[in-house]
Short mmCIF file of C-alpha atoms in Angstrom, two decimals:
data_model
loop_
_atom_site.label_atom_id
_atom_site.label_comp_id
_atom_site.label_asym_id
_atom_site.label_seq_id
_atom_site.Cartn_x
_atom_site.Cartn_y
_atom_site.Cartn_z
CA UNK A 23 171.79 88.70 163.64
CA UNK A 24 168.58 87.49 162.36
CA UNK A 25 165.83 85.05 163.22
CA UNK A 26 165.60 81.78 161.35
CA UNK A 27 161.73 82.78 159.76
CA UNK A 28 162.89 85.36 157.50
CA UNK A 29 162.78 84.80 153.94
CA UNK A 30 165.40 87.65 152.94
CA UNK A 31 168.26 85.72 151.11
CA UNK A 32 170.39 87.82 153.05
CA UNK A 33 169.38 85.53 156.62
CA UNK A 34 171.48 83.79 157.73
CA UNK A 35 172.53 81.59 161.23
CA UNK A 36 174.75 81.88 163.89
CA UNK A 37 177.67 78.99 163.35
CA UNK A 38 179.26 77.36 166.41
CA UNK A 39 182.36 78.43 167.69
CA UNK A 40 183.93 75.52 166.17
CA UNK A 41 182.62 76.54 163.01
CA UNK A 42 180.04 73.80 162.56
CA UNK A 43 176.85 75.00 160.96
CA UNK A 44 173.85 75.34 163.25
CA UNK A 45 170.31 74.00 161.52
CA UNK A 46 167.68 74.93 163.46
CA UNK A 47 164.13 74.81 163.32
CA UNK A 48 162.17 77.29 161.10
CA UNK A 49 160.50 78.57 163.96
CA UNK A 50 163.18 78.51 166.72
CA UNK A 51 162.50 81.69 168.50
CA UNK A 52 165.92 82.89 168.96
CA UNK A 53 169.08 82.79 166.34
CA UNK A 54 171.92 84.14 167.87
CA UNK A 55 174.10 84.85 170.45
CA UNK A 56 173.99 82.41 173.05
CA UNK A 57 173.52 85.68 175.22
CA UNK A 58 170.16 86.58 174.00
CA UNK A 59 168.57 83.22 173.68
CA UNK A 60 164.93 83.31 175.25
CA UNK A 61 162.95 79.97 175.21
CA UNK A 62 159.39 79.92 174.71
CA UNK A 63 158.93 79.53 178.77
CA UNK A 64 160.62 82.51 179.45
CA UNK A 65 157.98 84.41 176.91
CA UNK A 66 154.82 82.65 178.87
CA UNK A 67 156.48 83.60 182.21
CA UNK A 68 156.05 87.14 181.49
CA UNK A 69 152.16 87.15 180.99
CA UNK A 70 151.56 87.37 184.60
CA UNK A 71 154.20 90.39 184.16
CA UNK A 72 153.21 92.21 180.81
CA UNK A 73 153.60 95.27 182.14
CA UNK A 74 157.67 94.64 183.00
CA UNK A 75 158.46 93.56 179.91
CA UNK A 76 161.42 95.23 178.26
CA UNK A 77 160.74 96.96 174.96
CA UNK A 78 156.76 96.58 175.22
CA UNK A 79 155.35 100.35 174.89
CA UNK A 80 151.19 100.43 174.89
CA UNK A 81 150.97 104.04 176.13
CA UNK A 82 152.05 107.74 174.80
CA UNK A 83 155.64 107.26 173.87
CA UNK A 84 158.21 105.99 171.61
CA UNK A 85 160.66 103.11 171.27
CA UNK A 86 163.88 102.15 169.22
CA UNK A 87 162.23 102.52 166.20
CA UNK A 88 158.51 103.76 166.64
CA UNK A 89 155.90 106.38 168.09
CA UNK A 90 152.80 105.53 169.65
CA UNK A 91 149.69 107.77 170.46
CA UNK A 92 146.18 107.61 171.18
CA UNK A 93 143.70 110.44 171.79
CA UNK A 94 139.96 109.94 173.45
CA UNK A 95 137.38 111.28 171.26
CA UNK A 96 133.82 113.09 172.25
CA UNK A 97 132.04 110.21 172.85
CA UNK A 98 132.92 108.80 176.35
CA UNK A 99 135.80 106.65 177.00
CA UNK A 100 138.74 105.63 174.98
CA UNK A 101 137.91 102.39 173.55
CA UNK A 102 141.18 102.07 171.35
CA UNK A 103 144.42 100.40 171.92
CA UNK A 104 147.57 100.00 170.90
CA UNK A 105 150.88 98.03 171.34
CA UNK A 106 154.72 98.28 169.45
CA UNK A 107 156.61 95.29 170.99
CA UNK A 108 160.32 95.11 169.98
CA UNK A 109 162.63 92.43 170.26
CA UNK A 110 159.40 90.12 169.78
CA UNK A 111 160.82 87.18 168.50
CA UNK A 112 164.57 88.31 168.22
CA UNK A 113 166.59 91.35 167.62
CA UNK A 114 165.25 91.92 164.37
CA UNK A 115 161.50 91.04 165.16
CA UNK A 116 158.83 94.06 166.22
CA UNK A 117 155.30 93.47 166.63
CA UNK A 118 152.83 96.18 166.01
CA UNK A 119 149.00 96.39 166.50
CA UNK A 120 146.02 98.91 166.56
CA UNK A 121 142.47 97.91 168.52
CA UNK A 122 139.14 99.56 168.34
CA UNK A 123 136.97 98.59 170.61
CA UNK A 124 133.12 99.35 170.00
CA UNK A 125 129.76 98.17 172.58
CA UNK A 126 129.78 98.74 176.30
CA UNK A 127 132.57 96.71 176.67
CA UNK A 128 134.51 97.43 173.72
CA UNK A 129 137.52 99.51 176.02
CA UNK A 130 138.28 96.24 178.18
CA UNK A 131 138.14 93.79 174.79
CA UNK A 132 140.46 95.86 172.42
CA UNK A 133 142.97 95.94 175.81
CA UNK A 134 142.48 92.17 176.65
CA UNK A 135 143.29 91.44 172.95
CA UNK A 136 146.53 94.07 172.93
CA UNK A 137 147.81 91.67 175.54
CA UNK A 138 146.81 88.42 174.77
CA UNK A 139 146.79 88.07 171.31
CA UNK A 140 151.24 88.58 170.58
CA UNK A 141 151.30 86.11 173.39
CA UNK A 142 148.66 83.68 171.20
CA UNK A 143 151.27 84.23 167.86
CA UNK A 144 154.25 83.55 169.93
CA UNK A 145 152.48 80.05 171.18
CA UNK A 146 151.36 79.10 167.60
CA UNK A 147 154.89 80.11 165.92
CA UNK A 148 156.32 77.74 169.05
CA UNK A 149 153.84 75.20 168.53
CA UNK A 150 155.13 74.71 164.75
CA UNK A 151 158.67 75.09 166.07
CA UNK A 152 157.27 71.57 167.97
CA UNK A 153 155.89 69.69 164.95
CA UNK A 154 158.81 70.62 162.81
CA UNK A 155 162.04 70.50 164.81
CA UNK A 156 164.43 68.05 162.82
CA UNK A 157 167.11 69.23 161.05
CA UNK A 158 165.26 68.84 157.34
CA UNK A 159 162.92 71.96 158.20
CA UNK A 160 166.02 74.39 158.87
CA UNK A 161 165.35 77.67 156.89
CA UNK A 162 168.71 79.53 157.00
CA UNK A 163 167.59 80.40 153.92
CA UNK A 164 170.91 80.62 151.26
CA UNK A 165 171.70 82.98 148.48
CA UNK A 166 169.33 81.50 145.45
CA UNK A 167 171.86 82.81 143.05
CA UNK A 168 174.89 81.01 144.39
CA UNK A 169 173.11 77.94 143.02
CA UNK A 170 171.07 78.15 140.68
CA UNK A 171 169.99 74.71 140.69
CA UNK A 172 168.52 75.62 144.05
CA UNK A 173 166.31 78.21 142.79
CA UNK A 174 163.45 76.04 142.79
CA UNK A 175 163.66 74.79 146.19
CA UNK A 176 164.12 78.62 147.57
CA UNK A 177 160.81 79.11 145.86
CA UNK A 178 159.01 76.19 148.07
CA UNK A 179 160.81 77.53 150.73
CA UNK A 180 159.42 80.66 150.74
CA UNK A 181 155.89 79.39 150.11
CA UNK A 182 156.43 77.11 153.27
CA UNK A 183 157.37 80.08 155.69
CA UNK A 184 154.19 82.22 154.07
CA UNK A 185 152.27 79.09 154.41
CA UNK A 186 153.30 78.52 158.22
CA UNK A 187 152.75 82.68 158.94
CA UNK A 188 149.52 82.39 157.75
CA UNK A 189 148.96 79.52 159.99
CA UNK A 190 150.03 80.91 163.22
CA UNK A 191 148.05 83.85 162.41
CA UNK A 192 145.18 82.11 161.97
CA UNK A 193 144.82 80.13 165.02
CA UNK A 194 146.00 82.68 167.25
CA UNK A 195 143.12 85.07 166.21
CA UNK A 196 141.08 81.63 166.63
CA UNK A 197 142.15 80.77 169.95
CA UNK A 198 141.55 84.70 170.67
CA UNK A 199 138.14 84.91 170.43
CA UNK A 200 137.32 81.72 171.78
CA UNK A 201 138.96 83.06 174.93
CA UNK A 202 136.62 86.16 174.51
CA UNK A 203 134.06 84.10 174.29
CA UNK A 204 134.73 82.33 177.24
CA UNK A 205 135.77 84.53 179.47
CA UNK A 206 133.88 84.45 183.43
CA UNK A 207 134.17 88.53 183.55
CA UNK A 208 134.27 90.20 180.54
CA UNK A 209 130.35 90.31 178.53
CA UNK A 210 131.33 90.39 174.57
CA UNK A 211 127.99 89.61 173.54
CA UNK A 212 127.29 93.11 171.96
CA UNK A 213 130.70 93.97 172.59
CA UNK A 214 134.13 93.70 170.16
CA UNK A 215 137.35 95.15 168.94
CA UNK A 216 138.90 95.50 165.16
CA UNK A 217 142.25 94.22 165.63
CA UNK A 218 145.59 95.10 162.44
CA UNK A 219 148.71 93.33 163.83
CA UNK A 220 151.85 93.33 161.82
CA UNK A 221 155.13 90.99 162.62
CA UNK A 222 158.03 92.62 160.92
CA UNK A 223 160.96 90.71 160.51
CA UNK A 224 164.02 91.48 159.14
CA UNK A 225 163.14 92.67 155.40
CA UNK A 226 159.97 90.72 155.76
CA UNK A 227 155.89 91.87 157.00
CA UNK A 228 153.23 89.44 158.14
CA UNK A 229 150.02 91.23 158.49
CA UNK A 230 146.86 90.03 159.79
CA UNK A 231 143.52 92.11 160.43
CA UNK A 232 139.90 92.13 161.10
CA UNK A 233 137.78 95.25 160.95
CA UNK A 234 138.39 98.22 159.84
CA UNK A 235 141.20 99.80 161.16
CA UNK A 236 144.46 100.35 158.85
CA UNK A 237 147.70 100.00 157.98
CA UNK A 238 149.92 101.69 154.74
CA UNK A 239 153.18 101.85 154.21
CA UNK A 240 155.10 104.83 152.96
CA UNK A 241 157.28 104.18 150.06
CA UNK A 242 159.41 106.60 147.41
CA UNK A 243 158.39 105.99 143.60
CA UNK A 244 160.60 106.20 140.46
CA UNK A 245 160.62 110.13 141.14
CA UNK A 246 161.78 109.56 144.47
CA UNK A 247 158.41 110.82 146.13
CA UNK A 248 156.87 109.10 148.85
CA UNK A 249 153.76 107.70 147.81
CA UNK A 250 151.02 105.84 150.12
CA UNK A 251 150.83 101.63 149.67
CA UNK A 252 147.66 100.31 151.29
CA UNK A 253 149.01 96.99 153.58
CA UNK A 254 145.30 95.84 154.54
CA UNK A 255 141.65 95.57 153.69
CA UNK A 256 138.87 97.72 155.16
CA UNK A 257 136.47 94.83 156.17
CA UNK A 258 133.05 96.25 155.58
CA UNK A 259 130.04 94.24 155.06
CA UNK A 260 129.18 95.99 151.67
CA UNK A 261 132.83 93.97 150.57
CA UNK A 262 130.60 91.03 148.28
CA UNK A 263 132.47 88.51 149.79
CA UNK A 264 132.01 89.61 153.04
CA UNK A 265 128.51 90.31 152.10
CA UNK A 266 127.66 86.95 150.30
CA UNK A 267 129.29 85.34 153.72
CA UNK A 268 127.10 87.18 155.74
CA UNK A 269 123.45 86.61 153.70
CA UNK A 270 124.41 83.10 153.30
CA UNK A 271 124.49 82.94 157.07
CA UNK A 272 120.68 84.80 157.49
CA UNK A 273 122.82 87.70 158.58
CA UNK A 274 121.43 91.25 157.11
CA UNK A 275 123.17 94.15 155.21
CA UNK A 276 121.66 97.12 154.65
CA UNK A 277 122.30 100.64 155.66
CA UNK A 278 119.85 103.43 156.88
CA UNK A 279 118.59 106.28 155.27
CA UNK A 280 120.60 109.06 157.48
CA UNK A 281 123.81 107.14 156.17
CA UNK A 282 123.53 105.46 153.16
CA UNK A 283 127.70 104.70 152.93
CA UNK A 284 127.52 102.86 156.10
CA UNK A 285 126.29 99.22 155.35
CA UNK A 286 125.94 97.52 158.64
CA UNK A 287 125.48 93.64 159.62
CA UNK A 288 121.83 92.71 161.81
CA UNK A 289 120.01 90.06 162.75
CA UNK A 290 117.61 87.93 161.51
CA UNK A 291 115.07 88.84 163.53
CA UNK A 292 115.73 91.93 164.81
CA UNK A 293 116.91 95.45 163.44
CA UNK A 294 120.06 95.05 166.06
CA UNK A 295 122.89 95.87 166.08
CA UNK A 296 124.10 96.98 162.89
CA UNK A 297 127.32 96.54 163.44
CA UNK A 298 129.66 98.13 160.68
CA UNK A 299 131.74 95.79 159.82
CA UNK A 300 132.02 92.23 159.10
CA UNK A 301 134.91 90.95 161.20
CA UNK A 302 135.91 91.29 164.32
CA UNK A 303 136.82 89.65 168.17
CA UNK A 304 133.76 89.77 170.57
CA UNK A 305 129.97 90.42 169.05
CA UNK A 306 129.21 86.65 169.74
CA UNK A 307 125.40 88.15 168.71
CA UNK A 308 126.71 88.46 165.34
CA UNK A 309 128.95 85.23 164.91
CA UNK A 310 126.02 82.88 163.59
CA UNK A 311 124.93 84.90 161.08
CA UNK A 312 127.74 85.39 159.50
CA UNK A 313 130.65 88.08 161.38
CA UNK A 314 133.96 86.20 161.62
CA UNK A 315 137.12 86.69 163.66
CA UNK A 316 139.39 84.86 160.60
CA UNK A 317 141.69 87.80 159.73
CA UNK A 318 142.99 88.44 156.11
CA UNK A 319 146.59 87.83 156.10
CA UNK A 320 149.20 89.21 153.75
CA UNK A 321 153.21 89.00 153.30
CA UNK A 322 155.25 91.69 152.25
CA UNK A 323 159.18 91.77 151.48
CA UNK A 324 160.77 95.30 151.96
CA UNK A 325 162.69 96.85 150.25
CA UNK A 326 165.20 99.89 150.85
CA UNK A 327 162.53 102.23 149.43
CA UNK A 328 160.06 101.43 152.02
CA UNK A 329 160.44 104.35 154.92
CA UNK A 330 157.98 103.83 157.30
CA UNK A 331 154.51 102.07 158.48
CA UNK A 332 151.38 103.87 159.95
CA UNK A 333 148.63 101.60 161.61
CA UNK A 334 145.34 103.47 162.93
CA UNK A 335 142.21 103.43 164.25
CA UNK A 336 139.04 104.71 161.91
CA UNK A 337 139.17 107.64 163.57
CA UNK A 338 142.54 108.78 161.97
CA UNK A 339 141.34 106.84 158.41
CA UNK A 340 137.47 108.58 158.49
CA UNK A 341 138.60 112.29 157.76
CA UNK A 342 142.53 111.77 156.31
CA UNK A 343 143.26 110.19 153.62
CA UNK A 344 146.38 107.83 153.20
CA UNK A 345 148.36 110.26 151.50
CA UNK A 346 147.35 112.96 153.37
CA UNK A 347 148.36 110.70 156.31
CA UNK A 348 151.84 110.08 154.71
CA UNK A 349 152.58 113.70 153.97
CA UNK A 350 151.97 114.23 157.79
CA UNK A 351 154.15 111.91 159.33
CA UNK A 352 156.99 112.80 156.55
CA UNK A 353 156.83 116.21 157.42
CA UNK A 354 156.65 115.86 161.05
CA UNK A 355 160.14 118.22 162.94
CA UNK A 356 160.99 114.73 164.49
CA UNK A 357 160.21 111.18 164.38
CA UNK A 358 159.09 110.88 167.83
CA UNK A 359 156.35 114.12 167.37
CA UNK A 360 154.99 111.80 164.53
CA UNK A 361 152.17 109.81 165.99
CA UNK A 362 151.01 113.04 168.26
CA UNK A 363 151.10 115.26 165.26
CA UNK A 364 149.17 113.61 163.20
CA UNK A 365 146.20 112.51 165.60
CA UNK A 366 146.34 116.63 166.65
CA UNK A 367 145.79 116.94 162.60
CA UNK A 368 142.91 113.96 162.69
CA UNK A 369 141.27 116.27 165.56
CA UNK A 370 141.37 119.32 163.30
CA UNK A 371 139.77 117.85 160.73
CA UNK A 372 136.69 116.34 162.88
CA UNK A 373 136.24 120.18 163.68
CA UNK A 374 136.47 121.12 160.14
CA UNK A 375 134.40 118.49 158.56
CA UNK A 376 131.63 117.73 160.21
CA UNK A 377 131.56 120.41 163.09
CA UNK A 378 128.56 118.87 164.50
CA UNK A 379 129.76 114.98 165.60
CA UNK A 380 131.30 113.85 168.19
CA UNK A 381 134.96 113.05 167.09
CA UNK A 382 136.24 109.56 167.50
CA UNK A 383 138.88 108.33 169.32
CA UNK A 384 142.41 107.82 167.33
CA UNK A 385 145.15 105.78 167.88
CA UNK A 386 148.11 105.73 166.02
CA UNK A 387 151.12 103.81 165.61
CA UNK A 388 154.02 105.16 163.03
CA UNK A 389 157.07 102.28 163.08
CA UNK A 390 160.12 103.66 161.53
CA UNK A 391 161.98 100.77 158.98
CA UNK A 392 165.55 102.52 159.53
CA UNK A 393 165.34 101.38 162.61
CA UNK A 394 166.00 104.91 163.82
CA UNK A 395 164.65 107.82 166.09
CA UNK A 396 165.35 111.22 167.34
CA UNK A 397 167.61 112.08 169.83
CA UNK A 398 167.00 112.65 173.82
CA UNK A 399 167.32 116.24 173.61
CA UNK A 400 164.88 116.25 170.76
CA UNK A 401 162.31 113.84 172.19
CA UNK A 402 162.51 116.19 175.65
CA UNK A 403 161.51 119.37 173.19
CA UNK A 404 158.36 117.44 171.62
CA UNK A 405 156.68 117.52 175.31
CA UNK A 406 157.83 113.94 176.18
CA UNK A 407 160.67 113.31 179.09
CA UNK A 408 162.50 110.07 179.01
CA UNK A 409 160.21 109.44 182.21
CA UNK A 410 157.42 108.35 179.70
CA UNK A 411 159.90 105.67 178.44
CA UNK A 412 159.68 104.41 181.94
CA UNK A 413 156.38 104.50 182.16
CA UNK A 414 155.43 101.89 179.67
CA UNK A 415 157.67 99.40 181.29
CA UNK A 416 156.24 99.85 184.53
CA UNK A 417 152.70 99.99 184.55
CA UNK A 418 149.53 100.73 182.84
CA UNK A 419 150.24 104.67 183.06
CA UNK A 420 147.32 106.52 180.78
CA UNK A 421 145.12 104.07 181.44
CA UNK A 422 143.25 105.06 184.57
CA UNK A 423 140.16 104.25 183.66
CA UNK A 424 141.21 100.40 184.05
CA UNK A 425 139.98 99.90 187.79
CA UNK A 426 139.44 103.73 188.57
CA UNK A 427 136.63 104.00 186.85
CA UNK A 428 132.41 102.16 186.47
CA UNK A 429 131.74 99.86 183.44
CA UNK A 430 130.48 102.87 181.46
CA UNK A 431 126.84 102.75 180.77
CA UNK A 432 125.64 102.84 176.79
CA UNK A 433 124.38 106.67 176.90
CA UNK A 434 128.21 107.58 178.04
CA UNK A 435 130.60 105.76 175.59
CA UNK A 436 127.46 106.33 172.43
CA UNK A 437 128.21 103.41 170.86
CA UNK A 438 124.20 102.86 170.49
CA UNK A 439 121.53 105.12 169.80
CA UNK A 440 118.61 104.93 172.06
CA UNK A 441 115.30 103.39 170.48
CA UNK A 442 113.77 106.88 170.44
CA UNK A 443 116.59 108.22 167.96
CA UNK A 444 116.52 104.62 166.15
CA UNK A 445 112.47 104.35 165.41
CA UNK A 446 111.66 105.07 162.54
CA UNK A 447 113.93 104.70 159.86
CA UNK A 448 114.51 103.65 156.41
CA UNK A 449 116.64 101.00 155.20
CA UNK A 450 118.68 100.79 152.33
CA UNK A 451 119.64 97.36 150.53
CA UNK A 452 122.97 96.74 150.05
CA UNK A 453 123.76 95.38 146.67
CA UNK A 454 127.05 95.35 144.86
CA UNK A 455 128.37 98.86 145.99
CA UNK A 456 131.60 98.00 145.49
CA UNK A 457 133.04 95.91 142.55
CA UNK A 458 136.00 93.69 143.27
CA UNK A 459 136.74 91.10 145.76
CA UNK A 460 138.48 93.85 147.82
CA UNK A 461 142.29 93.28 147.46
CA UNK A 462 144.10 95.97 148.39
CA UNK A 463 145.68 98.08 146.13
CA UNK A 464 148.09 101.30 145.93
CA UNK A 465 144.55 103.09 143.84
CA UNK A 466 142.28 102.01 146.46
CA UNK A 467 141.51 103.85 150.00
CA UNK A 468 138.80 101.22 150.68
CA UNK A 469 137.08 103.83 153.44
CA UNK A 470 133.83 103.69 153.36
CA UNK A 471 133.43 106.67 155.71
CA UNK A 472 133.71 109.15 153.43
CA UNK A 473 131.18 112.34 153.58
CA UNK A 474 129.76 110.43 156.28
CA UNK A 475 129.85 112.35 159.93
CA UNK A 476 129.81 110.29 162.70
CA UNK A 477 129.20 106.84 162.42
CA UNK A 478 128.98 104.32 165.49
CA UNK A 479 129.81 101.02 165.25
CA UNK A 480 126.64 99.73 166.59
CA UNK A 481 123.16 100.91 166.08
CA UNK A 482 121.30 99.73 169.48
CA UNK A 483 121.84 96.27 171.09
CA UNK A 484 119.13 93.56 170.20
CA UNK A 485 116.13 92.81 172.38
CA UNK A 486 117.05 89.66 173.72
CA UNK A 487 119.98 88.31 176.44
CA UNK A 488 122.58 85.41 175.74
CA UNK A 489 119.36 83.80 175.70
CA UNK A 490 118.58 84.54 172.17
CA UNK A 491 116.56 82.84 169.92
CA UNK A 492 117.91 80.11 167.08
CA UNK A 493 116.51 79.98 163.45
#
């Protein structure tokens, strides 16, 4: 049983009992069973009741088909988040995402978007379900080779679906940060979250991201050796796209003397607050001079070598490498130890490398394309209980600081430095660092963390209030 969006040949509709064909829309929500139809209403119901949601985990656990972990680093509160969402859009539909928050706010705006934004996707996949709901637009895609006069029109199909994806994902990151933006309670002036979501669907991925967190997929080679595939794009501003955006806005690259790989974004007018990278939700500081919330998004079709997906936070992606990454979650005793095991090796290697920062916080999602975990028995020996299962249904358990806790002041979470630690220092142009347009490749790690210690995502927050002055 599949939903009507995927572009797999092997897709196909439910027929009526009467054996009539069913065309529905390319973005009808459910295909299937008449006993697992959901309608778009019955999604929107459930925001006032995220929380209940069956097959929703945001906390320390694991689902059907995934683990899920995060760990707070040395600097103050966890600002990351993280979401695996299963049954999404139908049986065969999981939704995945990693957040990093970064400013004084950045905890509360990486956990507003974990929520918000799967609910903005659903609402811009139903709103094309609207405009295109006659019977001409059905994609029950068929076998291109039964026809082969068809072949061309299977083509434009598929374009049409990646064409739609893209769409949704785009105004759903839109209509995301212009509810950041105006939101009564929550500042995101100097405050933001990296966002990598990923829709898989049958054989099929639809990735969008911002930022710099990451997401590879494992895969075997020729040899039969898993090797590490690079799904999405570290955004940095050094990128020359992202950097020619950015100076074309009167927005500022450079980096400063004590870490010369760390281009950040600044002001016109002020040496604030060098943020390091060059898209993301929130820092509304940043978003006339050139930092964007329009995500880079990407379609994949599996395939039966594909094993499994790892999405992270920089903290994971600043001291392992992909294939170090790969080689950790492959070699994990069970599936559902995967996530935990490899943020406990992330930790070891903050200790090991650079013995003197504060480690960063790491969150970690490891989805499982076999659609298969561990056993009870097994999960119970990696130091879970199936309690934790319930947990993630039923409230936001391992999140006490939501509520419990004061709006954490900017010496606690270290996202800035103070002016003393910031005055003086050098700055150091950046000017084609990288060459490319930075598409991802299976040769490229795109970090560019490495041999850097710690590295904050701000600088210091500029001298002026929402207030701010216009050039």
């Amino acid at each position: 049983m599949g939903c009507c969006i995927s572009t797999s040949s092997r897709s196909s509709c439910s027929s009526r009992s009467n054996g009539e064909a069913v065309s529905p829309s390319c973005f009808r929500i459910m295909c299937g069973r008449t006993r697992s139809k959901r309608t778009f209403a019955d999604h929107i119901t459930t925001l006032q009741h995220l929380a209940s949601i069956p097959n929703r985990i945001f906390t320390n656990g694991r689902s059907r088909s995934s683990c899920i972990f995060t760990q707070q680093g040395r600097k103050g509160i966890n600002q990351d988040a993280m979401i695996v969402w299963e049954d999404y859009m139908s049986e065969d539909s999981t939704f995945c995402g990693v957040f990093d928050g970064h400013g004084p706010h950045g905890h509360l705006v990486a956990r507003k978007v974990r929520d918000a934004l799967p609910l903005k996707l659903l609402s811009s996949l139903h709103s094309h379900e609207s405009k295109r709901n006659g019977p001409s637009t059905a994609c029950c895609n068929r076998n291109p080779k039964s026809d082969g006069g068809d072949s061309e029109k299977d083509g434009s199909m598929e374009d049409k679906v990646d064409m739609l994806w893209r769409e949704a994902f785009l105004k759903s990151y839109k209509a995301m940060d212009k509810e950041l933006r105006s939101h009564p309670s929550l500042d995101c002036f100097c405050s933001g979250s990296t966002a990598v979501t990923i829709v898989k669907q049958g054989s099929n991925l639809f990735m969008g991201s911002i930022g710099d967190s990451r997401a590879i997929l494992a895969s075997k080679d020729g040899s039969d050796s898993l090797v590490a595939v690079q799904l999405t794009v570290d955004l940095k501003p050094d990128l020359p796209r992202e950097a020619e955006r950015i100076k074309r806005c009167k927005g500022r690259v450079f980096a400063l003397q004590d870490e010369p790989e760390v281009p950040r974004v600044w002001l016109p007018f002020d040496d604030a607050p060098g943020l390091a990278m060059a898209r993301a939700f929130g820092d509304f500081c940043l978003k006339e001079y050139g930092v964007i919330s329009i995500p880079e998004f990407s379609h994949r079709v599996l395939t039966e070598r594909d094993k499994f997906i790892v999405v992270a936070s920089d903290g994971v992606w600043d001291v392992l490498s992909n294939e170090e990454v790969v080689e950790i979650v492959s070699s994990a005793p069970t599936r559902s130890s995967a996530a935990r095991i490899l943020v406990d090796s992330a930790a070891r290697e903050w200790k090991c490398k650079y013995p003197t920062s504060k480690m960063d916080d790491c969150a970690v999602v490891c989805l499982f394309l076999d659609g298969k975990m561990d056993s009870e028995s097994d999960y119970d020996e990696q130091g879970f209980s199936s309690a934790t299962l319930q947990s993630n249904h039923s409230g936001n358990v391992g999140e006490s600081d939501d509520g419990q806790i004061s709006e954490p002041s900017l010496q606690r979470n270290f996202t800035v430095r103070s002016s003393e630690e910031n005055t003086p220092y050098r700055r150091i142009p950046v000017e084609g660092q990288r060459n490319g347009e930075g598409i991802a490749t299976e040769d490229e790690n795109w970090s560019g963390l490495e041999g850097v210690t710690r590295v904050n995502s701000l600088v210091q927050l500029p001298r002026f209030s929402e207030e701010r002055p216009r050039t």
